[in-house]
Amino acid sequence: VPAALRGKIWQVLLGVLNKKANLEVWAEDSEQVEDQQVIRADVQRTRQSIPKFKTEQVQHDLEMLLVVYCKRRSVKYTQGLNELLAPFFDLDLDTGSIFNCFYALVQKFLPNTLRGHDLKTLRRSLELFKLLLRY
């Protein structure tokens, strides 16, 4: 699949093409989530070998999207979600579309990864996701 089409294809496959994310409402909420510091630390460690992920803008967007996700789903942050979100930043999508793809992926294919603190399920899911992104 040509790189220029991957973002659109992911949106179609996840059923979020042309869907509005309404991030402003959640992002403006100044209340922090319980694990804000853990999220921030994970974001700072996310894919640091790739220059894009060292930029202030990408780190801000990663953190904001993870916080919005936790607030919308009323869940505690689970370490590793940052790695599920990160690949969508390589698809040349706007922030709302990145969030919609991430949200849909977790809801449709990984609904049980946030139950409890058993990271085995999340690790297996990350391996599967890594394979999917190759194609």
mmCIF file of C-alpha atoms in Angstrom:
data_model
loop_
_atom_site.group_PDB
_atom_site.id
_atom_site.type_symbol
_atom_site.label_atom_id
_atom_site.label_comp_id
_atom_site.label_asym_id
_atom_site.label_seq_id
_atom_site.Cartn_x
_atom_site.Cartn_y
_atom_site.Cartn_z
ATOM 1 C CA VAL A 1 0.000 0.000 0.000
ATOM 2 C CA PRO A 2 1.498 3.382 -0.957
ATOM 3 C CA ALA A 3 2.362 5.500 2.088
ATOM 4 C CA ALA A 4 0.152 8.346 0.840
ATOM 5 C CA LEU A 5 -2.934 6.104 1.034
ATOM 6 C CA ARG A 6 -2.299 4.313 4.337
ATOM 7 C CA GLY A 7 -3.997 6.882 6.543
ATOM 8 C CA LYS A 8 -7.160 6.901 4.440
ATOM 9 C CA ILE A 9 -7.190 3.089 4.287
ATOM 10 C CA TRP A 10 -6.833 2.787 8.081
ATOM 11 C CA GLN A 11 -9.712 5.232 8.512
ATOM 12 C CA VAL A 12 -11.920 3.258 6.130
ATOM 13 C CA LEU A 13 -11.068 -0.091 7.712
ATOM 14 C CA LEU A 14 -11.705 1.238 11.218
ATOM 15 C CA GLY A 15 -14.941 2.959 10.152
ATOM 16 C CA VAL A 16 -13.878 6.479 11.107
ATOM 17 C CA LEU A 17 -13.424 8.213 7.739
ATOM 18 C CA ASN A 18 -14.844 11.763 7.917
ATOM 19 C CA LYS A 19 -15.823 11.303 11.571
ATOM 20 C CA LYS A 20 -15.384 14.325 13.848
ATOM 21 C CA ALA A 21 -13.386 13.663 17.015
ATOM 22 C CA ASN A 22 -14.641 16.623 19.115
ATOM 23 C CA LEU A 23 -11.328 16.787 20.934
ATOM 24 C CA GLU A 24 -11.719 20.435 21.921
ATOM 25 C CA VAL A 25 -14.336 19.702 24.570
ATOM 26 C CA TRP A 26 -12.175 17.102 26.281
ATOM 27 C CA ALA A 27 -8.850 18.834 25.782
ATOM 28 C CA GLU A 28 -10.145 22.062 27.372
ATOM 29 C CA ASP A 29 -11.083 20.177 30.545
ATOM 30 C CA SER A 30 -8.207 21.113 32.850
ATOM 31 C CA GLU A 31 -8.837 18.230 35.250
ATOM 32 C CA GLN A 32 -5.922 15.825 35.094
ATOM 33 C CA VAL A 33 -6.349 12.085 35.033
ATOM 34 C CA GLU A 34 -5.097 9.983 37.905
ATOM 35 C CA ASP A 35 -2.057 8.730 36.023
ATOM 36 C CA GLN A 36 -1.052 12.005 34.347
ATOM 37 C CA GLN A 37 2.587 11.691 35.430
ATOM 38 C CA VAL A 38 2.809 8.113 34.141
ATOM 39 C CA ILE A 39 1.342 9.214 30.815
ATOM 40 C CA ARG A 40 3.826 12.082 30.566
ATOM 41 C CA ALA A 41 6.756 9.762 31.352
ATOM 42 C CA ASP A 42 5.609 7.187 28.782
ATOM 43 C CA VAL A 43 5.169 9.879 26.139
ATOM 44 C CA GLN A 44 8.703 11.133 26.736
ATOM 45 C CA ARG A 45 10.024 7.584 26.213
ATOM 46 C CA THR A 46 7.904 6.838 23.153
ATOM 47 C CA ARG A 47 9.984 5.974 20.092
ATOM 48 C CA GLN A 48 12.849 8.293 20.958
ATOM 49 C CA SER A 49 14.972 6.852 18.160
ATOM 50 C CA ILE A 50 12.603 8.546 15.683
ATOM 51 C CA PRO A 51 13.161 12.329 15.459
ATOM 52 C CA LYS A 52 9.456 13.135 14.979
ATOM 53 C CA PHE A 53 8.660 11.719 18.417
ATOM 54 C CA LYS A 54 11.192 14.002 20.097
ATOM 55 C CA THR A 55 9.366 17.144 18.958
ATOM 56 C CA GLU A 56 7.382 19.160 21.461
ATOM 57 C CA GLN A 57 4.288 19.130 19.225
ATOM 58 C CA VAL A 58 4.134 15.344 18.835
ATOM 59 C CA GLN A 59 4.790 14.794 22.542
ATOM 60 C CA HIS A 60 2.038 17.289 23.402
ATOM 61 C CA ASP A 61 -0.396 15.608 21.006
ATOM 62 C CA LEU A 62 0.439 12.109 22.287
ATOM 63 C CA GLU A 63 -0.141 13.143 25.879
ATOM 64 C CA MET A 64 -3.329 15.045 25.088
ATOM 65 C CA LEU A 65 -4.805 12.156 23.098
ATOM 66 C CA LEU A 66 -4.004 9.612 25.809
ATOM 67 C CA VAL A 67 -5.570 11.846 28.460
ATOM 68 C CA VAL A 68 -8.676 12.431 26.326
ATOM 69 C CA TYR A 69 -8.976 8.693 25.720
ATOM 70 C CA CYS A 70 -8.810 7.912 29.452
ATOM 71 C CA LYS A 71 -11.366 10.616 30.245
ATOM 72 C CA ARG A 72 -13.797 9.538 27.524
ATOM 73 C CA ARG A 73 -13.601 5.885 28.505
ATOM 74 C CA SER A 74 -13.406 6.581 32.250
ATOM 75 C CA VAL A 75 -10.440 4.223 32.524
ATOM 76 C CA LYS A 76 -7.061 4.391 34.166
ATOM 77 C CA TYR A 77 -4.131 4.707 31.837
ATOM 78 C CA THR A 78 -2.426 1.417 31.050
ATOM 79 C CA GLN A 79 1.237 1.567 30.162
ATOM 80 C CA GLY A 80 1.684 0.567 26.552
ATOM 81 C CA LEU A 81 -1.247 2.551 25.170
ATOM 82 C CA ASN A 82 1.311 5.092 24.006
ATOM 83 C CA GLU A 83 2.790 2.408 21.746
ATOM 84 C CA LEU A 84 -0.632 1.631 20.287
ATOM 85 C CA LEU A 85 -1.200 5.304 19.549
ATOM 86 C CA ALA A 86 2.260 6.148 18.173
ATOM 87 C CA PRO A 87 2.043 4.388 14.773
ATOM 88 C CA PHE A 88 -0.932 6.507 13.770
ATOM 89 C CA PHE A 89 1.347 9.558 13.856
ATOM 90 C CA ASP A 90 3.151 8.090 10.831
ATOM 91 C CA LEU A 91 0.005 8.084 8.689
ATOM 92 C CA ASP A 92 -0.010 11.800 7.827
ATOM 93 C CA LEU A 93 -3.379 12.371 9.537
ATOM 94 C CA ASP A 94 -4.684 15.309 11.543
ATOM 95 C CA THR A 95 -4.904 14.939 15.320
ATOM 96 C CA GLY A 96 -8.627 14.198 15.328
ATOM 97 C CA SER A 97 -8.234 11.426 12.760
ATOM 98 C CA ILE A 98 -5.310 9.952 14.705
ATOM 99 C CA PHE A 99 -7.490 9.854 17.819
ATOM 100 C CA ASN A 100 -10.438 8.310 15.973
ATOM 101 C CA CYS A 101 -8.242 5.553 14.525
ATOM 102 C CA PHE A 102 -6.672 4.803 17.906
ATOM 103 C CA TYR A 103 -10.032 4.824 19.705
ATOM 104 C CA ALA A 104 -11.637 2.556 17.103
ATOM 105 C CA LEU A 105 -8.699 0.146 17.101
ATOM 106 C CA VAL A 106 -8.828 -0.304 20.872
ATOM 107 C CA GLN A 107 -12.633 -0.563 20.960
ATOM 108 C CA LYS A 108 -12.992 -2.994 18.069
ATOM 109 C CA PHE A 109 -9.956 -5.203 18.373
ATOM 110 C CA LEU A 110 -8.559 -4.814 21.885
ATOM 111 C CA PRO A 111 -11.591 -4.270 24.127
ATOM 112 C CA ASN A 112 -10.267 -6.356 27.008
ATOM 113 C CA THR A 113 -6.767 -4.895 27.204
ATOM 114 C CA LEU A 114 -7.715 -2.353 29.845
ATOM 115 C CA ARG A 115 -9.257 -4.773 32.309
ATOM 116 C CA GLY A 116 -7.110 -5.159 35.368
ATOM 117 C CA HIS A 117 -3.379 -4.708 35.222
ATOM 118 C CA ASP A 118 -2.528 -7.863 33.293
ATOM 119 C CA LEU A 119 -0.136 -6.525 30.675
ATOM 120 C CA LYS A 120 0.236 -9.875 28.883
ATOM 121 C CA THR A 121 -2.872 -9.173 26.815
ATOM 122 C CA LEU A 122 -1.657 -5.696 25.931
ATOM 123 C CA ARG A 123 1.808 -6.985 24.994
ATOM 124 C CA ARG A 124 0.298 -9.620 22.713
ATOM 125 C CA SER A 125 -1.946 -6.983 21.196
ATOM 126 C CA LEU A 126 1.041 -4.730 20.554
ATOM 127 C CA GLU A 127 2.832 -7.548 18.735
ATOM 128 C CA LEU A 128 -0.233 -8.165 16.575
ATOM 129 C CA PHE A 129 -0.560 -4.456 15.853
ATOM 130 C CA LYS A 130 3.115 -4.248 14.870
ATOM 131 C CA LEU A 131 2.534 -7.031 12.332
ATOM 132 C CA LEU A 132 -0.572 -5.331 10.945
ATOM 133 C CA LEU A 133 1.249 -2.057 10.385
ATOM 134 C CA ARG A 134 3.757 -3.758 8.119
ATOM 135 C CA TYR A 135 1.056 -4.251 5.481
#
